[in-house]
Amino acid sequence: MEDEQAVSREELITLIMRQLSAYGYSDLSQEIAAHTKVPVAAVGSSRLEELVALGLRSEGPAAASDADMRSVSESGGIDVSREHHVLAQAPQYIVWYKTKHKGAATTAEFSRDGRYVATGSTDASLKLIEVDKVRSPAAGSARREDKPVIRTLYHHEAEITGLAFHPNGLVLASCSADHTIKLFDLSVAYGKHSFQSFRDNYAYRSIAFHPSGDYLVAGGDACEVRLYNVRTGRAYLLGAGDSPDLARHSDTITRVCYSANGSLIGSASRDGSIKIWYGVSGKCVRTISRAHGGKAVTGVVFSRNSKYILSTGLDSRVRMWEAASGKLVQTYEGAVLDTASVQAVYSHDEALVMAPDSKSSEVVSWDAVTGTLVARGADHKQRITWIAASPTTPALMTCSVDECVRFWCSDSM
């Protein structure tokens, strides 16, 4: 039995090389390949880190309890239980860059290192923007060769509904109303078409990569949350072994997300509920019913420490919940949130919660801990359809029905 379960020398060395590449040590990975004669792992992955974490947890007592969920939370990040809190100040955002699609701009996503931001549109195109080429208005016009849009991608046949960067930053995934998810290799010069795709009988609305990059979670106009193995293409349904009342939402999925360490998956639905799933087993461990008074939940995102989950609903409220208990810890009010794709986000430092007001066409900012509305800004002439916050700097990308995407940054940068 032990021989059957043993990992071969080549498999283990490949896992080590992929983990080193994920940490940014690609040169060291290549040296190991040269010394061991094992083919170099081209794409970084945190699979080894995940397996070690699972092994360490399996050595302790196993119990499917709220304590298990608390254990996945990492230190640091937002914590509403801190006694002393200074009210956050929202930056004064100004437009540093604007570009245009040929249809309403629908979605945007930053890479995890903040180097790139991608946008999508009803015209079925994607734009890839290199953030370092976005210049302050005070710096003057950029040279033609320094234009921020470095790639325009085509391969969908309908509206782009969601985007996700692979953790290595070299692959961009997009989902669409054309019932497909497509993966684009950004390392290929001038490549405009995808190298891999997944198809379903329903439109996709949201996707997210596991931190290892090996899995992609997806939700859409079906009631089930799907999980894809990126390397094999095999699809799984979350909660397949659960009872019917736990295994699925009762209406379409509006948003899916992973926690920062991949231990949890969150999903939101038009049925008014939020579900939290174990990332490894796919088991539903918590359902927050009527999270927004029975109205559709249109957005969901974990805090970086995985302690909280932020939801957006068509009751025009943003709410923050304790992931381990499902307890409501804060409500954010004062914006009109009445569109099917609206989602609130955390700022780069999680000091603020931000959402687009569909009535005033402004970005509304609240202090994340107290729920105090602290600013309105980044105003548009037409409705904002999406906002994405940079993970590294006080910057935003906004999408609008006016077909434009705008990169906003603090005037102090």
Tab-separated table of C-alpha atoms in Angstrom:
chain	number	residue	atom	x	y	z
A	1	MET	CA	0.000	0.000	0.000
A	2	GLU	CA	2.865	2.369	0.817
A	3	ASP	CA	4.462	1.753	-2.578
A	4	GLU	CA	1.169	2.565	-4.313
A	5	GLN	CA	0.949	5.895	-2.504
A	6	ALA	CA	4.616	6.865	-2.862
A	7	VAL	CA	5.466	9.946	-4.880
A	8	SER	CA	8.138	9.384	-7.506
A	9	ARG	CA	11.390	11.309	-7.453
A	10	GLU	CA	10.468	13.169	-10.643
A	11	GLU	CA	7.001	14.140	-9.340
A	12	LEU	CA	8.419	15.504	-6.093
A	13	ILE	CA	11.191	17.456	-7.795
A	14	THR	CA	8.652	18.912	-10.241
A	15	LEU	CA	6.466	20.028	-7.326
A	16	ILE	CA	9.499	21.654	-5.686
A	17	MET	CA	10.455	23.477	-8.886
A	18	ARG	CA	6.902	24.701	-9.458
A	19	GLN	CA	6.717	25.950	-5.868
A	20	LEU	CA	10.041	27.788	-6.199
A	21	SER	CA	8.833	29.421	-9.427
A	22	ALA	CA	5.634	30.508	-7.665
A	23	TYR	CA	7.804	32.164	-4.997
A	24	GLY	CA	9.756	34.010	-7.718
A	25	TYR	CA	12.851	31.767	-7.758
A	26	SER	CA	12.677	30.670	-11.385
A	27	ASP	CA	16.472	30.741	-11.750
A	28	LEU	CA	16.860	28.345	-8.824
A	29	SER	CA	14.197	26.109	-10.347
A	30	GLN	CA	16.187	25.948	-13.580
A	31	GLU	CA	19.370	25.054	-11.700
A	32	ILE	CA	17.585	22.172	-9.976
A	33	ALA	CA	16.344	20.967	-13.365
A	34	ALA	CA	19.892	21.081	-14.744
A	35	HIS	CA	21.335	19.100	-11.807
A	36	THR	CA	18.555	16.521	-11.541
A	37	LYS	CA	17.830	16.106	-15.274
A	38	VAL	CA	14.127	16.519	-14.498
A	39	PRO	CA	12.395	18.741	-17.122
A	40	VAL	CA	12.001	22.272	-15.826
A	41	ALA	CA	8.500	23.207	-14.670
A	42	ALA	CA	7.389	25.989	-17.026
A	43	VAL	CA	4.550	27.320	-14.882
A	44	GLY	CA	4.807	28.114	-11.178
A	45	SER	CA	2.329	26.550	-8.772
A	46	SER	CA	1.720	26.545	-5.006
A	47	ARG	CA	0.472	22.958	-5.087
A	48	LEU	CA	3.308	21.739	-2.829
A	49	GLU	CA	2.514	24.401	-0.233
A	50	GLU	CA	-1.139	23.353	-0.328
A	51	LEU	CA	-0.312	19.655	0.079
A	52	VAL	CA	2.021	20.329	3.008
A	53	ALA	CA	-0.673	22.414	4.699
A	54	LEU	CA	-3.196	19.616	4.221
A	55	GLY	CA	-0.754	17.073	5.621
A	56	LEU	CA	-0.030	19.150	8.691
A	57	ARG	CA	-3.747	19.617	9.350
A	58	SER	CA	-4.383	15.890	8.963
A	59	GLU	CA	-1.918	15.146	11.768
A	60	GLY	CA	-4.138	16.961	14.245
A	61	PRO	CA	-7.700	16.172	15.370
A	62	ALA	CA	-10.159	16.297	12.479
A	63	ALA	CA	-13.428	18.052	13.231
A	64	ALA	CA	-15.797	19.784	10.828
A	65	SER	CA	-16.585	22.700	13.099
A	66	ASP	CA	-16.478	26.468	13.213
A	67	ALA	CA	-12.983	26.141	14.675
A	68	ASP	CA	-11.804	24.616	11.387
A	69	MET	CA	-12.980	27.680	9.501
A	70	ARG	CA	-11.286	30.020	11.940
A	71	SER	CA	-8.028	28.143	11.460
A	72	VAL	CA	-7.842	29.111	7.795
A	73	SER	CA	-7.727	32.815	8.640
A	74	GLU	CA	-4.323	34.375	8.280
A	75	SER	CA	-2.897	36.982	10.615
A	76	GLY	CA	-3.123	40.679	9.834
A	77	GLY	CA	-5.616	42.501	7.642
A	78	ILE	CA	-8.900	44.075	8.658
A	79	ASP	CA	-10.102	43.301	12.195
A	80	VAL	CA	-13.288	44.929	13.480
A	81	SER	CA	-12.572	43.759	17.033
A	82	ARG	CA	-9.640	46.122	17.563
A	83	GLU	CA	-10.338	48.619	20.334
A	84	HIS	CA	-8.568	51.649	18.874
A	85	HIS	CA	-9.453	52.686	15.363
A	86	VAL	CA	-8.666	55.839	13.394
A	87	LEU	CA	-11.264	56.716	10.757
A	88	ALA	CA	-9.901	56.052	7.275
A	89	GLN	CA	-9.363	58.917	4.848
A	90	ALA	CA	-10.308	58.318	1.221
A	91	PRO	CA	-7.778	59.471	-1.414
A	92	GLN	CA	-8.700	62.201	-3.870
A	93	TYR	CA	-8.851	60.159	-7.049
A	94	ILE	CA	-8.071	61.738	-10.415
A	95	VAL	CA	-8.137	60.145	-13.878
A	96	TRP	CA	-4.676	59.172	-15.033
A	97	TYR	CA	-5.748	57.268	-18.121
A	98	LYS	CA	-8.849	56.551	-20.217
A	99	THR	CA	-9.410	54.219	-23.140
A	100	LYS	CA	-12.495	53.027	-24.954
A	101	HIS	CA	-14.121	49.794	-26.040
A	102	LYS	CA	-16.702	49.605	-28.840
A	103	GLY	CA	-19.465	48.663	-26.427
A	104	ALA	CA	-20.314	49.240	-22.771
A	105	ALA	CA	-17.385	48.342	-20.523
A	106	THR	CA	-18.508	45.560	-18.194
A	107	THR	CA	-15.688	44.237	-16.022
A	108	ALA	CA	-12.084	44.776	-14.911
A	109	GLU	CA	-9.486	42.889	-12.901
A	110	PHE	CA	-5.965	43.622	-11.628
A	111	SER	CA	-3.219	41.016	-11.589
A	112	ARG	CA	-2.160	39.984	-8.104
A	113	ASP	CA	1.047	42.006	-8.249
A	114	GLY	CA	-0.790	45.076	-9.563
A	115	ARG	CA	1.340	45.229	-12.717
A	116	TYR	CA	-1.538	44.685	-15.138
A	117	VAL	CA	-5.242	45.370	-15.340
A	118	ALA	CA	-7.591	43.781	-17.863
A	119	THR	CA	-10.985	45.062	-18.970
A	120	GLY	CA	-13.902	43.520	-20.846
A	121	SER	CA	-16.882	44.788	-22.785
A	122	THR	CA	-20.192	43.961	-24.411
A	123	ASP	CA	-18.242	44.113	-27.685
A	124	ALA	CA	-16.669	40.743	-26.652
A	125	SER	CA	-13.133	42.174	-26.563
A	126	LEU	CA	-10.529	42.309	-23.796
A	127	LYS	CA	-7.917	44.976	-23.234
A	128	LEU	CA	-4.693	44.388	-21.298
A	129	ILE	CA	-3.152	47.475	-19.711
A	130	GLU	CA	0.355	47.697	-18.257
A	131	VAL	CA	0.024	49.840	-15.142
A	132	ASP	CA	3.645	51.059	-15.199
A	133	LYS	CA	2.897	52.757	-18.530
A	134	VAL	CA	0.015	54.740	-17.070
A	135	ARG	CA	1.368	58.232	-16.483
A	136	SER	CA	0.309	60.977	-14.143
A	137	PRO	CA	-1.463	63.838	-15.970
A	138	ALA	CA	1.367	66.080	-14.808
A	139	ALA	CA	3.891	63.933	-16.683
A	140	GLY	CA	2.480	64.838	-20.095
A	141	SER	CA	1.576	62.594	-23.016
A	142	ALA	CA	3.247	59.227	-23.406
A	143	ARG	CA	5.190	58.228	-26.485
A	144	ARG	CA	3.355	55.922	-28.879
A	145	GLU	CA	5.541	52.955	-27.912
A	146	ASP	CA	4.687	53.573	-24.256
A	147	LYS	CA	0.910	53.430	-24.631
A	148	PRO	CA	-0.627	51.563	-21.698
A	149	VAL	CA	-2.829	49.171	-23.747
A	150	ILE	CA	-0.372	46.466	-24.697
A	151	ARG	CA	-2.797	43.857	-26.025
A	152	THR	CA	-6.366	43.592	-27.308
A	153	LEU	CA	-7.729	40.060	-27.200
A	154	TYR	CA	-10.550	38.513	-29.202
A	155	HIS	CA	-12.080	35.061	-29.080
A	156	HIS	CA	-15.496	35.440	-27.461
A	157	GLU	CA	-18.773	35.837	-29.294
A	158	ALA	CA	-20.739	37.737	-26.642
A	159	GLU	CA	-20.359	40.049	-23.645
A	160	ILE	CA	-17.399	39.569	-21.303
A	161	THR	CA	-18.821	38.992	-17.823
A	162	GLY	CA	-15.781	38.205	-15.682
A	163	LEU	CA	-11.978	38.141	-15.608
A	164	ALA	CA	-9.297	36.453	-13.510
A	165	PHE	CA	-5.504	36.513	-13.659
A	166	HIS	CA	-3.582	33.323	-13.029
A	167	PRO	CA	-1.371	33.762	-9.934
A	168	ASN	CA	1.739	33.704	-12.147
A	169	GLY	CA	0.451	36.743	-14.040
A	170	LEU	CA	1.076	35.099	-17.407
A	171	VAL	CA	-2.419	33.760	-18.075
A	172	LEU	CA	-5.670	35.717	-18.235
A	173	ALA	CA	-9.003	33.911	-17.960
A	174	SER	CA	-12.261	35.434	-19.177
A	175	CYS	CA	-15.849	34.255	-18.995
A	176	SER	CA	-18.685	35.281	-21.225
A	177	ALA	CA	-22.365	35.154	-21.998
A	178	ASP	CA	-21.345	32.945	-24.945
A	179	HIS	CA	-21.197	29.993	-22.481
A	180	THR	CA	-17.389	29.754	-22.504
A	181	ILE	CA	-14.379	30.412	-20.311
A	182	LYS	CA	-11.194	31.119	-22.242
A	183	LEU	CA	-7.553	31.218	-21.157
A	184	PHE	CA	-5.090	33.535	-22.904
A	185	ASP	CA	-1.316	33.160	-22.749
A	186	LEU	CA	0.018	36.669	-22.125
A	187	SER	CA	3.631	35.593	-22.623
A	188	VAL	CA	3.046	34.956	-26.335
A	189	ALA	CA	3.878	38.059	-28.324
A	190	TYR	CA	0.933	39.405	-30.307
A	191	GLY	CA	-1.275	36.434	-29.444
A	192	LYS	CA	-4.956	37.400	-29.582
A	193	HIS	CA	-6.705	34.042	-29.269
A	194	SER	CA	-7.095	31.678	-26.326
A	195	PHE	CA	-5.111	28.457	-25.915
A	196	GLN	CA	-7.679	26.667	-23.728
A	197	SER	CA	-11.408	26.937	-23.138
A	198	PHE	CA	-14.244	25.417	-21.119
A	199	ARG	CA	-17.851	25.321	-22.306
A	200	ASP	CA	-21.193	24.868	-20.558
A	201	ASN	CA	-24.881	25.016	-21.462
A	202	TYR	CA	-25.266	28.257	-19.507
A	203	ALA	CA	-23.717	31.703	-19.565
A	204	TYR	CA	-20.869	32.244	-17.106
A	205	ARG	CA	-20.969	35.310	-14.851
A	206	SER	CA	-17.925	35.016	-12.578
A	207	ILE	CA	-14.612	33.137	-12.303
A	208	ALA	CA	-11.695	32.990	-9.850
A	209	PHE	CA	-8.380	31.129	-9.747
A	210	HIS	CA	-7.229	29.056	-6.796
A	211	PRO	CA	-3.990	30.591	-5.395
A	212	SER	CA	-2.058	27.632	-6.837
A	213	GLY	CA	-3.441	28.325	-10.296
A	214	ASP	CA	-4.380	24.662	-10.685
A	215	TYR	CA	-8.130	25.189	-10.309
A	216	LEU	CA	-10.698	27.677	-11.550
A	217	VAL	CA	-14.068	28.167	-9.859
A	218	ALA	CA	-16.974	29.430	-11.951
A	219	GLY	CA	-20.578	30.479	-11.543
A	220	GLY	CA	-23.284	31.603	-13.920
A	221	ASP	CA	-26.826	31.051	-15.055
A	222	ALA	CA	-26.928	27.539	-13.599
A	223	CYS	CA	-27.602	26.976	-9.903
A	224	GLU	CA	-24.416	24.978	-9.292
A	225	VAL	CA	-20.897	26.251	-8.634
A	226	ARG	CA	-18.406	24.559	-10.948
A	227	LEU	CA	-14.750	23.817	-10.332
A	228	TYR	CA	-12.342	23.133	-13.202
A	229	ASN	CA	-8.970	21.438	-13.085
A	230	VAL	CA	-7.005	23.779	-15.324
A	231	ARG	CA	-4.483	21.154	-16.389
A	232	THR	CA	-6.867	18.307	-17.163
A	233	GLY	CA	-9.997	20.274	-18.035
A	234	ARG	CA	-12.079	18.060	-15.763
A	235	ALA	CA	-15.122	19.720	-14.169
A	236	TYR	CA	-16.613	19.154	-10.717
A	237	LEU	CA	-19.742	20.422	-8.979
A	238	LEU	CA	-19.284	21.832	-5.495
A	239	GLY	CA	-21.377	20.072	-2.869
A	240	ALA	CA	-21.927	17.014	-5.040
A	241	GLY	CA	-22.028	14.800	-1.948
A	242	ASP	CA	-24.116	17.157	0.176
A	243	SER	CA	-27.842	16.996	0.751
A	244	PRO	CA	-29.871	18.825	-1.933
A	245	ASP	CA	-30.639	21.813	0.297
A	246	LEU	CA	-26.917	22.411	0.874
A	247	ALA	CA	-25.495	21.373	-2.469
A	248	ARG	CA	-26.731	24.212	-4.624
A	249	HIS	CA	-28.304	27.600	-4.770
A	250	SER	CA	-31.920	27.805	-5.887
A	251	ASP	CA	-31.245	30.488	-8.499
A	252	THR	CA	-28.402	31.637	-10.739
A	253	ILE	CA	-24.900	32.369	-9.420
A	254	THR	CA	-23.862	36.018	-9.600
A	255	ARG	CA	-20.349	35.885	-8.109
A	256	VAL	CA	-17.712	33.424	-6.923
A	257	CYS	CA	-14.427	34.013	-5.098
A	258	TYR	CA	-11.562	32.231	-3.356
A	259	SER	CA	-10.103	33.141	0.014
A	260	ALA	CA	-6.459	34.248	-0.168
A	261	ASN	CA	-5.122	30.852	0.890
A	262	GLY	CA	-7.570	28.834	-1.211
A	263	SER	CA	-9.135	27.092	1.789
A	264	LEU	CA	-12.579	28.610	1.209
A	265	ILE	CA	-14.790	29.443	-1.755
A	266	GLY	CA	-17.591	31.982	-1.573
A	267	SER	CA	-20.604	32.185	-3.860
A	268	ALA	CA	-23.476	34.664	-4.181
A	269	SER	CA	-26.804	34.137	-5.893
A	270	ARG	CA	-29.987	35.749	-7.055
A	271	ASP	CA	-31.726	33.523	-4.525
A	272	GLY	CA	-30.570	36.004	-1.865
A	273	SER	CA	-28.052	33.735	-0.182
A	274	ILE	CA	-24.302	33.487	0.303
A	275	LYS	CA	-22.643	30.068	0.538
A	276	ILE	CA	-19.190	29.244	1.870
A	277	TRP	CA	-17.510	26.027	0.719
A	278	TYR	CA	-14.360	24.180	1.717
A	279	GLY	CA	-11.877	24.629	-1.110
A	280	VAL	CA	-10.495	21.078	-0.904
A	281	SER	CA	-13.561	18.911	-0.316
A	282	GLY	CA	-16.120	21.162	-2.030
A	283	LYS	CA	-18.444	20.719	0.938
A	284	CYS	CA	-20.823	23.581	1.765
A	285	VAL	CA	-20.020	24.612	5.335
A	286	ARG	CA	-22.197	27.683	5.733
A	287	THR	CA	-25.234	29.269	4.104
A	288	ILE	CA	-26.213	32.838	4.929
A	289	SER	CA	-29.851	32.961	3.844
A	290	ARG	CA	-31.616	36.248	3.076
A	291	ALA	CA	-28.295	38.035	3.412
A	292	HIS	CA	-29.829	41.175	1.916
A	293	GLY	CA	-33.426	40.827	3.056
A	294	GLY	CA	-34.266	38.348	0.334
A	295	LYS	CA	-32.956	40.569	-2.482
A	296	ALA	CA	-30.411	39.184	-4.936
A	297	VAL	CA	-26.797	39.120	-3.752
A	298	THR	CA	-24.678	40.508	-6.593
A	299	GLY	CA	-21.178	40.506	-5.122
A	300	VAL	CA	-19.029	38.593	-2.675
A	301	VAL	CA	-15.324	38.847	-1.785
A	302	PHE	CA	-13.153	37.637	1.097
A	303	SER	CA	-10.902	39.890	3.137
A	304	ARG	CA	-7.219	39.056	2.732
A	305	ASN	CA	-7.063	37.344	6.130
A	306	SER	CA	-10.141	35.242	5.241
A	307	LYS	CA	-11.885	36.333	8.461
A	308	TYR	CA	-14.614	38.295	6.690
A	309	ILE	CA	-16.679	38.111	3.550
A	310	LEU	CA	-18.042	41.277	1.939
A	311	SER	CA	-21.375	41.070	0.123
A	312	THR	CA	-23.317	43.447	-2.105
A	313	GLY	CA	-27.080	43.245	-2.583
A	314	LEU	CA	-29.932	44.791	-4.501
A	315	ASP	CA	-31.245	46.212	-1.223
A	316	SER	CA	-28.619	48.947	-1.846
A	317	ARG	CA	-26.508	47.771	1.067
A	318	VAL	CA	-23.041	46.351	1.409
A	319	ARG	CA	-22.546	43.988	4.338
A	320	MET	CA	-19.529	42.380	5.981
A	321	TRP	CA	-19.908	38.985	7.637
A	322	GLU	CA	-17.705	36.874	9.859
A	323	ALA	CA	-16.845	33.907	7.649
A	324	ALA	CA	-16.512	31.427	10.513
A	325	SER	CA	-19.871	32.130	12.152
A	326	GLY	CA	-21.960	33.887	9.500
A	327	LYS	CA	-22.455	36.763	11.953
A	328	LEU	CA	-23.159	40.194	10.471
A	329	VAL	CA	-20.439	42.584	11.649
A	330	GLN	CA	-21.009	45.746	9.582
A	331	THR	CA	-23.445	47.362	7.137
A	332	TYR	CA	-22.569	50.109	4.665
A	333	GLU	CA	-25.373	52.392	3.471
A	334	GLY	CA	-25.770	55.563	1.430
A	335	ALA	CA	-25.344	54.345	-2.164
A	336	VAL	CA	-27.887	53.188	-4.733
A	337	LEU	CA	-26.895	49.643	-5.719
A	338	ASP	CA	-29.548	48.346	-8.092
A	339	THR	CA	-27.796	46.724	-11.055
A	340	ALA	CA	-27.286	42.985	-11.513
A	341	SER	CA	-23.482	43.175	-11.701
A	342	VAL	CA	-22.752	45.688	-8.931
A	343	GLN	CA	-20.015	44.648	-6.505
A	344	ALA	CA	-18.318	46.412	-3.600
A	345	VAL	CA	-14.571	45.968	-3.097
A	346	TYR	CA	-11.932	46.561	-0.453
A	347	SER	CA	-9.265	49.189	-1.054
A	348	HIS	CA	-5.671	48.001	-1.445
A	349	ASP	CA	-5.063	48.317	2.318
A	350	GLU	CA	-8.600	47.227	3.300
A	351	ALA	CA	-9.102	50.505	5.148
A	352	LEU	CA	-12.020	51.340	2.847
A	353	VAL	CA	-14.987	49.599	1.287
A	354	MET	CA	-15.955	51.064	-2.101
A	355	ALA	CA	-18.941	50.649	-4.407
A	356	PRO	CA	-20.349	52.418	-7.498
A	357	ASP	CA	-23.521	54.437	-6.922
A	358	SER	CA	-25.736	53.824	-9.959
A	359	LYS	CA	-27.801	56.969	-9.350
A	360	SER	CA	-25.041	59.552	-8.895
A	361	SER	CA	-22.439	57.696	-11.034
A	362	GLU	CA	-19.865	58.129	-8.278
A	363	VAL	CA	-17.662	55.797	-6.290
A	364	VAL	CA	-18.761	55.784	-2.660
A	365	SER	CA	-16.186	55.014	0.062
A	366	TRP	CA	-16.850	53.874	3.621
A	367	ASP	CA	-14.529	53.273	6.537
A	368	ALA	CA	-14.270	49.483	6.504
A	369	VAL	CA	-14.380	49.062	10.291
A	370	THR	CA	-17.047	51.572	11.356
A	371	GLY	CA	-19.197	51.682	8.209
A	372	THR	CA	-18.990	55.493	8.143
A	373	LEU	CA	-19.438	57.018	4.694
A	374	VAL	CA	-16.262	59.067	4.248
A	375	ALA	CA	-16.197	60.165	0.602
A	376	ARG	CA	-17.822	60.325	-2.798
A	377	GLY	CA	-15.674	60.792	-5.874
A	378	ALA	CA	-14.417	59.460	-9.197
A	379	ASP	CA	-17.656	60.746	-10.692
A	380	HIS	CA	-18.780	59.791	-14.199
A	381	LYS	CA	-21.291	61.294	-16.596
A	382	GLN	CA	-22.918	57.897	-17.132
A	383	ARG	CA	-23.509	54.855	-14.936
A	384	ILE	CA	-20.531	52.950	-13.574
A	385	THR	CA	-20.850	49.222	-14.266
A	386	TRP	CA	-17.798	47.948	-12.381
A	387	ILE	CA	-14.920	49.003	-10.139
A	388	ALA	CA	-11.700	47.108	-9.429
A	389	ALA	CA	-9.189	48.168	-6.787
A	390	SER	CA	-5.456	47.740	-7.242
A	391	PRO	CA	-4.074	45.237	-4.703
A	392	THR	CA	-0.900	47.272	-4.186
A	393	THR	CA	-1.590	51.008	-4.534
A	394	PRO	CA	-4.442	53.520	-4.021
A	395	ALA	CA	-5.706	53.112	-7.581
A	396	LEU	CA	-8.977	52.088	-9.228
A	397	MET	CA	-10.166	50.954	-12.609
A	398	THR	CA	-13.768	51.845	-13.420
A	399	CYS	CA	-15.983	50.656	-16.255
A	400	SER	CA	-18.972	52.541	-17.598
A	401	VAL	CA	-21.865	52.280	-20.018
A	402	ASP	CA	-20.187	55.132	-21.927
A	403	GLU	CA	-17.827	52.420	-23.308
A	404	CYS	CA	-14.829	53.891	-21.464
A	405	VAL	CA	-12.558	52.390	-18.829
A	406	ARG	CA	-10.742	54.820	-16.551
A	407	PHE	CA	-7.676	54.364	-14.399
A	408	TRP	CA	-7.918	56.508	-11.287
A	409	CYS	CA	-5.087	57.173	-8.889
A	410	SER	CA	-4.522	59.284	-5.811
A	411	ASP	CA	-3.444	62.834	-6.635
A	412	SER	CA	-0.608	62.388	-4.143
A	413	MET	CA	1.032	59.503	-6.062
